């Protein structure tokens, strides 16, 4: 039996699979269902996802997920009931497929798990080491840095410049940049961007009628075109499409 992996599940629910296929999947994977939330593919610690295409219901969602994977160098394992477009099959980001109407689920899931182990085992080790390192850094984080992070959290709608924060702390910009990355794990600029995109995702879902420009402004972006470019770069899809696939 291959190593049991965490599987982020998209598309149709697991319980719509035949029982034998469900059992095979659960024997190889610890499954976390995300439904239509393809934005999970933008998470740095997620390298692949399982997508269950049951009928034609999620064809468009699958295409969106594939676009995200292409943009962000992620992979999909596609489980389907014979309705899978053979042209899509040629996509390089499709890691593996399983036809539940023809394939032996135990054999295929074992093979997929083995393949995942070979492909991602080193990535997982690196990710785990980095996570542990960040956890240790967090424990040792100074009160000053914690205050800086709180300041950022409370002022995401404002113009937050690294040089201003460095000056406030009486540090040179060079020293502050190195200190911030050492303590937080990412650069100041990337941290701000990540926080703003996270806020944007929340606002897009919580305020479905709000204009994209309004959301951009609320997240500290005064140029909606620039905001849209950054959002797509970080998530793989535009703000409008993100809202479309995640708001019922």
Short mmCIF file of N, CA, C and O in Angstrom, two decimals, residues 148-157 160 191 195 199:
data_model
loop_
_atom_site.label_atom_id
_atom_site.label_comp_id
_atom_site.label_asym_id
_atom_site.label_seq_id
_atom_site.Cartn_x
_atom_site.Cartn_y
_atom_site.Cartn_z
N UNK A 148 4.28 45.22 14.69
CA UNK A 148 4.33 45.59 13.27
C UNK A 148 3.29 44.80 12.49
O UNK A 148 2.56 45.35 11.64
N UNK A 149 3.19 43.50 12.77
CA UNK A 149 2.21 42.67 12.07
C UNK A 149 0.78 43.10 12.40
O UNK A 149 -0.10 43.07 11.53
N UNK A 150 0.56 43.48 13.64
CA UNK A 150 -0.77 43.97 14.02
C UNK A 150 -1.08 45.28 13.29
O UNK A 150 -2.21 45.52 12.85
N UNK A 151 -0.07 46.13 13.18
CA UNK A 151 -0.23 47.40 12.47
C UNK A 151 -0.61 47.15 11.01
O UNK A 151 -1.51 47.80 10.46
N UNK A 152 0.06 46.19 10.39
CA UNK A 152 -0.24 45.84 9.00
C UNK A 152 -1.68 45.34 8.88
O UNK A 152 -2.43 45.76 8.00
N UNK A 153 -2.06 44.45 9.78
CA UNK A 153 -3.39 43.85 9.75
C UNK A 153 -4.48 44.92 9.84
O UNK A 153 -5.53 44.82 9.18
N UNK A 154 -4.24 45.94 10.64
CA UNK A 154 -5.24 46.98 10.87
C UNK A 154 -5.23 48.08 9.81
O UNK A 154 -6.14 48.91 9.78
N UNK A 155 -4.22 48.08 8.96
CA UNK A 155 -4.08 49.18 8.01
C UNK A 155 -3.91 48.72 6.56
O UNK A 155 -3.28 49.41 5.76
N UNK A 156 -4.50 47.58 6.24
CA UNK A 156 -4.36 47.05 4.89
C UNK A 156 -4.98 47.96 3.83
O UNK A 156 -4.61 47.91 2.67
N UNK A 157 -5.93 48.78 4.24
CA UNK A 157 -6.57 49.69 3.28
C UNK A 157 -5.69 50.91 3.00
O UNK A 157 -5.95 51.65 2.05
N UNK A 160 0.98 51.20 2.96
CA UNK A 160 1.95 50.77 3.96
C UNK A 160 3.30 50.59 3.27
O UNK A 160 3.50 49.64 2.51
N UNK A 191 4.41 39.69 2.11
CA UNK A 191 3.50 39.54 3.26
C UNK A 191 2.29 40.46 3.10
O UNK A 191 1.15 40.04 3.28
N UNK A 195 -1.63 39.23 2.55
CA UNK A 195 -2.70 39.67 3.45
C UNK A 195 -3.81 40.38 2.68
O UNK A 195 -5.01 40.20 2.97
N UNK A 199 -7.72 39.23 2.22
CA UNK A 199 -8.82 40.14 2.52
C UNK A 199 -9.74 40.29 1.31
O UNK A 199 -10.97 40.29 1.45
#
